[in-house]
mmCIF file of C-alpha atoms and ligand atoms in Angstrom:
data_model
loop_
_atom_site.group_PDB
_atom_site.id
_atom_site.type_symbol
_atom_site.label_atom_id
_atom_site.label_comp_id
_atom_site.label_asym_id
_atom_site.label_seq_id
_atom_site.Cartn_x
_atom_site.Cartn_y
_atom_site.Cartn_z
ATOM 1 C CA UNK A 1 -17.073 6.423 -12.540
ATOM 2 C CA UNK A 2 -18.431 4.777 -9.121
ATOM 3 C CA UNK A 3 -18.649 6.480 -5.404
ATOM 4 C CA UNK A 4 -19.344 3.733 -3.938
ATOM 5 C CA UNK A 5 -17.129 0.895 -4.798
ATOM 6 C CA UNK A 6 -17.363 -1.640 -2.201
ATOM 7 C CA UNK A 7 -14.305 -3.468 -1.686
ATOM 8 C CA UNK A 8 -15.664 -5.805 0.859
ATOM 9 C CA UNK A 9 -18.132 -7.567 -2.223
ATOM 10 C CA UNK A 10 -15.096 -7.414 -5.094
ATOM 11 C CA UNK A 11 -12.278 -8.262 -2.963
ATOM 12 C CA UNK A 12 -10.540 -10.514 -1.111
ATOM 13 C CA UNK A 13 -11.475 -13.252 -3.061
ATOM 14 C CA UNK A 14 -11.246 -13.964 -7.196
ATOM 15 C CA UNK A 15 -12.216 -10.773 -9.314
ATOM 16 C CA UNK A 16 -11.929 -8.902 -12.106
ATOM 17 C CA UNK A 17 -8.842 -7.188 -11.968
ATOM 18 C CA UNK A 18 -6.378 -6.208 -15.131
ATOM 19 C CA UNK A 19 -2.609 -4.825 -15.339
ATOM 20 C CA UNK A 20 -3.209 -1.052 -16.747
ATOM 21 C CA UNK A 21 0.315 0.444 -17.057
ATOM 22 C CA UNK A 22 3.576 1.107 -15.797
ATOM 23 C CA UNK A 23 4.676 4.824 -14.741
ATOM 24 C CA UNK A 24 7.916 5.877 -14.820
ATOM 25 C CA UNK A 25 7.141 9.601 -14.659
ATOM 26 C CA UNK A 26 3.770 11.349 -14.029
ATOM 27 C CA UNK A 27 3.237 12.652 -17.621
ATOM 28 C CA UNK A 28 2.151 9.189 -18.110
ATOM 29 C CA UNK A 29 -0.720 8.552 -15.131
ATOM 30 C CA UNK A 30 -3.124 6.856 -16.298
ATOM 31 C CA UNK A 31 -6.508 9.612 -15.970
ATOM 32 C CA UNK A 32 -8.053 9.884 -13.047
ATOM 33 C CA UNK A 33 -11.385 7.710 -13.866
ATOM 34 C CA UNK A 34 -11.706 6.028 -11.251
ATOM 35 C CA UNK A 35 -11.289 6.205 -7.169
ATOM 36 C CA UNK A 36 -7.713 5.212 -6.386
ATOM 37 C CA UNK A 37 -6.169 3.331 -3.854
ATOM 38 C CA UNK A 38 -1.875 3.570 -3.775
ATOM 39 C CA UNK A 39 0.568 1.309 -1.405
ATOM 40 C CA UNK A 40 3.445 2.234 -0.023
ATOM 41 C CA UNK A 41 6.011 0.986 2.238
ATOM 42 C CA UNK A 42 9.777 -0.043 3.077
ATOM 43 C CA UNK A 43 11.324 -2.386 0.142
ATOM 44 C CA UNK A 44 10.585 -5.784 0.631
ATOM 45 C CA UNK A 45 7.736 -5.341 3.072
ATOM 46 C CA UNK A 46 5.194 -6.598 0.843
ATOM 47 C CA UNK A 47 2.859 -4.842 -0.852
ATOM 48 C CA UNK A 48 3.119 -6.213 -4.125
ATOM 49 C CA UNK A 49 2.217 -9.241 -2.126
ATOM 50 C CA UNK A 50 -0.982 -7.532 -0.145
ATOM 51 C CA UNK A 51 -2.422 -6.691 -3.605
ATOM 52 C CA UNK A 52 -2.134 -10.452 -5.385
ATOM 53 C CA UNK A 53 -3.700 -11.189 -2.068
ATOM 54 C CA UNK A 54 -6.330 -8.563 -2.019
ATOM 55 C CA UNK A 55 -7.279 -9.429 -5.692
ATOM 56 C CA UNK A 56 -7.061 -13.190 -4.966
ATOM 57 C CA UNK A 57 -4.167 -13.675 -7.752
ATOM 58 C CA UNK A 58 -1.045 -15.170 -6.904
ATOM 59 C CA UNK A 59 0.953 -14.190 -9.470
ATOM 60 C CA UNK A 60 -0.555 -10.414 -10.641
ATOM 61 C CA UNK A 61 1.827 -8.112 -9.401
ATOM 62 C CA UNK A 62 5.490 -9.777 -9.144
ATOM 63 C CA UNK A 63 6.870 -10.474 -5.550
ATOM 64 C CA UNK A 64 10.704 -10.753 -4.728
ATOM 65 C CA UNK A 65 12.652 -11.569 -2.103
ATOM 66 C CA UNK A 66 15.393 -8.843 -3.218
ATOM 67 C CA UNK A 67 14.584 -5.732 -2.367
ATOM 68 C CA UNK A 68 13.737 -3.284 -4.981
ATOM 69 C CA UNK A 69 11.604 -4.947 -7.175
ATOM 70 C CA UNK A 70 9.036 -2.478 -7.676
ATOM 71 C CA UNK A 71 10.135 0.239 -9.676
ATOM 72 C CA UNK A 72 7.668 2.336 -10.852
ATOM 73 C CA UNK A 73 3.729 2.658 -9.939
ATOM 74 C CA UNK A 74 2.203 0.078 -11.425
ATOM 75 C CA UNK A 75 -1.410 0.922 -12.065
ATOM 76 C CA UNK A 76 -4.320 -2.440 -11.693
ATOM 77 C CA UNK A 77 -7.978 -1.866 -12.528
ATOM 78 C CA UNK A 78 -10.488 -3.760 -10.075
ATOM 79 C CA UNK A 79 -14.002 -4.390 -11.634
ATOM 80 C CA UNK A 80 -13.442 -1.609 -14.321
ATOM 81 C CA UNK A 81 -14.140 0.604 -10.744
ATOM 82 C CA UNK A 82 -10.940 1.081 -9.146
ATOM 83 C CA UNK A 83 -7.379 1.313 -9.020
ATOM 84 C CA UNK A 84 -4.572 -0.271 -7.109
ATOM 85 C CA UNK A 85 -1.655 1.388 -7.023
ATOM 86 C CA UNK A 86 1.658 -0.669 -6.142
ATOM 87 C CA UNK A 87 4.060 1.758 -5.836
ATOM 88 C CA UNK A 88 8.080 1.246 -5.117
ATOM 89 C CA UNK A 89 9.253 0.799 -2.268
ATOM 90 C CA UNK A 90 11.531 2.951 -0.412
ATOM 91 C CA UNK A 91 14.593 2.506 1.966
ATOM 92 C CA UNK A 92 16.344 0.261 -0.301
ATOM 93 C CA UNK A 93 20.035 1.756 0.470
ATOM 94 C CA UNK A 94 21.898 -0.046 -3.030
ATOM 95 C CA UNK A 95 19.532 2.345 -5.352
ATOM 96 C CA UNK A 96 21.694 5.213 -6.723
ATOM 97 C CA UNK A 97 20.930 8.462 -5.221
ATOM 98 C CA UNK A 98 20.024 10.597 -8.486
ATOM 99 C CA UNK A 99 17.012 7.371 -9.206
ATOM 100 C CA UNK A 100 16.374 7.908 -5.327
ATOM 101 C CA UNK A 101 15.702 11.539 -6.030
ATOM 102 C CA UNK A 102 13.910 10.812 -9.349
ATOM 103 C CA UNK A 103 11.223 8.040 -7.140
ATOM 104 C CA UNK A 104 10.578 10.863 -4.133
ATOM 105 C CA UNK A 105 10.016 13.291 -6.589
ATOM 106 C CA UNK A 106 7.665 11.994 -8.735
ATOM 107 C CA UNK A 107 6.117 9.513 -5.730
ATOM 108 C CA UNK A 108 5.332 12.858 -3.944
ATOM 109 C CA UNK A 109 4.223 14.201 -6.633
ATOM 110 C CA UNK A 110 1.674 11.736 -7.302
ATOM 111 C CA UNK A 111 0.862 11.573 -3.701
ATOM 112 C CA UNK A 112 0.295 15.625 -3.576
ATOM 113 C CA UNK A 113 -1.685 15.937 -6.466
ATOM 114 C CA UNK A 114 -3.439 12.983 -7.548
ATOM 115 C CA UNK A 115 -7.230 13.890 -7.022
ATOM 116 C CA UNK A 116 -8.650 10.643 -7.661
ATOM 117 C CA UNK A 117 -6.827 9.262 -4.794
ATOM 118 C CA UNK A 118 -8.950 8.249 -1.828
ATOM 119 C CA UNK A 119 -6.213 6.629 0.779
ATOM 120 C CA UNK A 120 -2.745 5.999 0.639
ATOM 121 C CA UNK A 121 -1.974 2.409 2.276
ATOM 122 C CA UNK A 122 0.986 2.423 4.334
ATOM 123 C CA UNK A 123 2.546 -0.950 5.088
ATOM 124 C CA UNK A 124 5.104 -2.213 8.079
ATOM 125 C CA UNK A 125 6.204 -5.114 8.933
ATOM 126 C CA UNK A 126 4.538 -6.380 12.058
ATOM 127 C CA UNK A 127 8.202 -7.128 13.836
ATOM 128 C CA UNK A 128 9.582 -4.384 13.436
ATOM 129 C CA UNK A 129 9.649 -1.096 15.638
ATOM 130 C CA UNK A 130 8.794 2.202 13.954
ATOM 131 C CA UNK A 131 11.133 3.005 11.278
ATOM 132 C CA UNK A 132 12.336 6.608 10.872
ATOM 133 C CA UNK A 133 11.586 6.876 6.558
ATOM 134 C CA UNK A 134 7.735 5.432 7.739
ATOM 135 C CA UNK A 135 7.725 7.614 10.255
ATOM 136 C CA UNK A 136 8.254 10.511 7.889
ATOM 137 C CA UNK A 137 5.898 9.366 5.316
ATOM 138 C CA UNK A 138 3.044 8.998 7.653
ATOM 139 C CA UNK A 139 3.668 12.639 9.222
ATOM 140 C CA UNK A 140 3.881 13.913 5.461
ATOM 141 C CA UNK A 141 0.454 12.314 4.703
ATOM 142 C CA UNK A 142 -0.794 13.701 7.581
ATOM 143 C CA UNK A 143 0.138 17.213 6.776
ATOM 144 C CA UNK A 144 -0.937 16.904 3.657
ATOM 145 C CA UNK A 145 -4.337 15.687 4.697
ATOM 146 C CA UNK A 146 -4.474 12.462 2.904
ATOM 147 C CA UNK A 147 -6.228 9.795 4.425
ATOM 148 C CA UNK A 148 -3.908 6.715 5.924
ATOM 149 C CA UNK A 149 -4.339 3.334 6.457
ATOM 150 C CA UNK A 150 -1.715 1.384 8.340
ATOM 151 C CA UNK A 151 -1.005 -2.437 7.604
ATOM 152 C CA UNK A 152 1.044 -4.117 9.915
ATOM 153 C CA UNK A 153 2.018 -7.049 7.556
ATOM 154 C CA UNK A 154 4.064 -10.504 8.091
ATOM 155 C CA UNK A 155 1.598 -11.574 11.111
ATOM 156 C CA UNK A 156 2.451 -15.151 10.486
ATOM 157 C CA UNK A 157 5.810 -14.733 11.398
ATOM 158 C CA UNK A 158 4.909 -13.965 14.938
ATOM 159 C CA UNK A 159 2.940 -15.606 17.832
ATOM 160 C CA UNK A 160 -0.317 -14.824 18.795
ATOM 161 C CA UNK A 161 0.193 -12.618 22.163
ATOM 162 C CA UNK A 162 3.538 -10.591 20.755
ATOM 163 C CA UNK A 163 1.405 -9.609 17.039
ATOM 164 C CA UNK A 164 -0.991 -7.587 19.543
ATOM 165 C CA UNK A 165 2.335 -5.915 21.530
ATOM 166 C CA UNK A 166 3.955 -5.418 18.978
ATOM 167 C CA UNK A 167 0.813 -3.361 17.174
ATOM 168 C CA UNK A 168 0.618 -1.316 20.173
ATOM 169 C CA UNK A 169 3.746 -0.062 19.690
ATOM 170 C CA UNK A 170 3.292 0.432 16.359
ATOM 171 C CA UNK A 171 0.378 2.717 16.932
ATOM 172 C CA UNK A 172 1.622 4.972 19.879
ATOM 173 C CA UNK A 173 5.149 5.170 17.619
ATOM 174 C CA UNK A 174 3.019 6.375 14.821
ATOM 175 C CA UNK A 175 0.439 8.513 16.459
ATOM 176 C CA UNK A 176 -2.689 6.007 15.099
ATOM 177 C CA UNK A 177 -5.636 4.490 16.716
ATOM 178 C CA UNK A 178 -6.272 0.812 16.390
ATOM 179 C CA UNK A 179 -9.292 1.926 14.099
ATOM 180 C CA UNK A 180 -7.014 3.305 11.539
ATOM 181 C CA UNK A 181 -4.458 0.174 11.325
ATOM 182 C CA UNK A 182 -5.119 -3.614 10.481
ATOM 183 C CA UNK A 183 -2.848 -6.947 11.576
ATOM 184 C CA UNK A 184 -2.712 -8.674 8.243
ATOM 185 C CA UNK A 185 -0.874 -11.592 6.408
ATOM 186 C CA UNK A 186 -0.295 -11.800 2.425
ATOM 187 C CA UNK A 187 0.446 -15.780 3.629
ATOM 188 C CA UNK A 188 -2.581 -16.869 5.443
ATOM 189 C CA UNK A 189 -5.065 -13.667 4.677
ATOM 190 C CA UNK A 190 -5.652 -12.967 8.428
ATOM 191 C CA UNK A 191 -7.134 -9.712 8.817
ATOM 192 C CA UNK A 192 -8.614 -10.072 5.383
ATOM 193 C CA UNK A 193 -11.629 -8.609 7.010
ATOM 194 C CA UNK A 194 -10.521 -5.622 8.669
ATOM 195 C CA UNK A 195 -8.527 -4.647 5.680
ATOM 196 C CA UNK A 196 -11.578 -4.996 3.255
ATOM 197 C CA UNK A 197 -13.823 -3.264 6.087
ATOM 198 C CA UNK A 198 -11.048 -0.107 6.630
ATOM 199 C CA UNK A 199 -11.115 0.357 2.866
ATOM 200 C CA UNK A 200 -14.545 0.334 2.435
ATOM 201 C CA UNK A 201 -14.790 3.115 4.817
ATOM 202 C CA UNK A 202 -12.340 5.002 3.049
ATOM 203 C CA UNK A 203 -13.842 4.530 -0.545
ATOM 204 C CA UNK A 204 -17.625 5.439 1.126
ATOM 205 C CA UNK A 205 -16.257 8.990 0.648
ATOM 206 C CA UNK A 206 -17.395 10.652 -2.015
HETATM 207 P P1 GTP B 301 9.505 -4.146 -3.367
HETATM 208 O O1 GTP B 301 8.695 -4.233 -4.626
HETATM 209 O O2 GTP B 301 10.900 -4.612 -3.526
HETATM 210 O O3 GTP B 301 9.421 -2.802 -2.723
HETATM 211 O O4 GTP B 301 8.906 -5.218 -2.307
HETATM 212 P P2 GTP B 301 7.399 -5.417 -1.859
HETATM 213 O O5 GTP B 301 7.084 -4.507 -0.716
HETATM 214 O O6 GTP B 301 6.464 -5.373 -3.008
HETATM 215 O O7 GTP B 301 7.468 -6.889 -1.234
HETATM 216 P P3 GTP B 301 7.021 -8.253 -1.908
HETATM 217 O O8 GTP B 301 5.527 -8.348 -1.949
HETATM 218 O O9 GTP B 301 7.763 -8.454 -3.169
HETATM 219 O O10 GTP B 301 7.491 -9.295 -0.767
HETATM 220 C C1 GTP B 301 8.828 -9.357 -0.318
HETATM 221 C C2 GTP B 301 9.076 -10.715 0.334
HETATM 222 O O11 GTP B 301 8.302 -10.841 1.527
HETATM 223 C C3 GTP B 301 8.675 -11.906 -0.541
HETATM 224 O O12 GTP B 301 9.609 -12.928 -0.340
HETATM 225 C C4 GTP B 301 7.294 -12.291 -0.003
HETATM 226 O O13 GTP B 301 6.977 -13.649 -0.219
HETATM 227 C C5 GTP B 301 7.468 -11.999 1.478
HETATM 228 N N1 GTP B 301 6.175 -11.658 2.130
HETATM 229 C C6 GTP B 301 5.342 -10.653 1.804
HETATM 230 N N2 GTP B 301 4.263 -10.602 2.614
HETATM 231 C C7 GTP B 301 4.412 -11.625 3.501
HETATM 232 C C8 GTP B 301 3.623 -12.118 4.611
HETATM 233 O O14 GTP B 301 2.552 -11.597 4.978
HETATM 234 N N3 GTP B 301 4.130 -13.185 5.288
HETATM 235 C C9 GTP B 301 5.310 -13.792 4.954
HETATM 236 N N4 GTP B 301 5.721 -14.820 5.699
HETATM 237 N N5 GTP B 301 6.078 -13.364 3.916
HETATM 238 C C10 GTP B 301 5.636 -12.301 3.200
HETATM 239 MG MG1 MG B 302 6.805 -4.812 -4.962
#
């Protein structure tokens, strides 16, 4: 087991990276061998589509346009020295309420307990203003003393001068500074850097 992954020399860019498992409950996590990374967000926000472009592999973790693809947290190994952690996405109103139950449950569960975890990535879409069920994630985490990471994701879909006024408002909604956040794009990889430079910070803990 490694301290000192760097993601900035294995990421961003083609590397070894393999599909572990599947978890529908947490009697079936994977042990925790390794430092762990997890990525949450609204359905359809796209973090499967951060991680294929974090690991440089289009097609790795499937990406959907219907919301609710992501189902369960699917667990990929990074140069046999990390995890990433796709985990479903919440928000998604057509999910019956006794599976929404079952996903907070065992999500927060994970989240609570998992020791091998070293930040939990939180991802919002760039063009949007601060969404209650984010909001209420990111104050859990923060109770819970688990290290965040905001993404502000689908840059590309915005012009230059409104991406930087629209993170502003993102950060005072959310109570971050613009050290802890990152402008990013799954399309054209902008803020690549910042992203790989964040989690290297983050991993640097031992
Ligand atoms: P669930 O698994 O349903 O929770 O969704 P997800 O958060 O994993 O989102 P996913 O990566 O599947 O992406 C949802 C949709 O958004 C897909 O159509 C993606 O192609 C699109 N998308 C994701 N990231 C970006 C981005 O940075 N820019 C643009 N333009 N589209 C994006
Ligand atoms: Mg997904």
């Amino acid at each position: 087991m490694s301290d000192q992954f760097s993601a900035s020399a294995s990421l961003g860019k083609s590397c070894g990276v393999e599909f572990i498992t599947s978890v529908f409950n947490n009697s079936q996590l994977p042990p925790p061998d390794y430092p762990e990374i997890a990525f949450a967000g609204r359905s359809n926000v796209g973090k499967s589509s951060l991680i294929n472009k974090l690991v440089n592999r289009r097609g790795l973790v499937k990406v959907s346009a219907r919301p609710g693809k992501t189902q369960s947290l699917n667990f990929f190994l990074v140069e046999d020295n990390l995890y990433l952690v796709d985990l479903p996405g919440y928000g998604f109103a057509k999910v019956p309420k006794k599976v929404k139950n079952d996903w907070h449950g065992m999500i927060s569960s994970y989240l609570e307990k998992r020791e091998s975890l070293r930040c939990v990535v939180v991802i919002v879409d760039l063009r949007h203003g601060v969404k209650e069920q984010d909001l209420e994630l990111v104050t859990w985490l923060q109770m819970i003393n688990l290290p965040i990471l905001m993404v502000y994701t689908k840059a590309d879909k915005l012009k230059r001068g409104q991406r930087q006024q629209n993170a502003m408002t993102l950060d005072s909604g959310f109570g971050v500074d613009r050290s802890e956040r990152v402008i990013f794009s799954s399309k054209t990889g902008e803020g690549m850097s910042d992203l790989l430079a964040a989690l290297d910070r983050y991993l640097d803990i031992s």
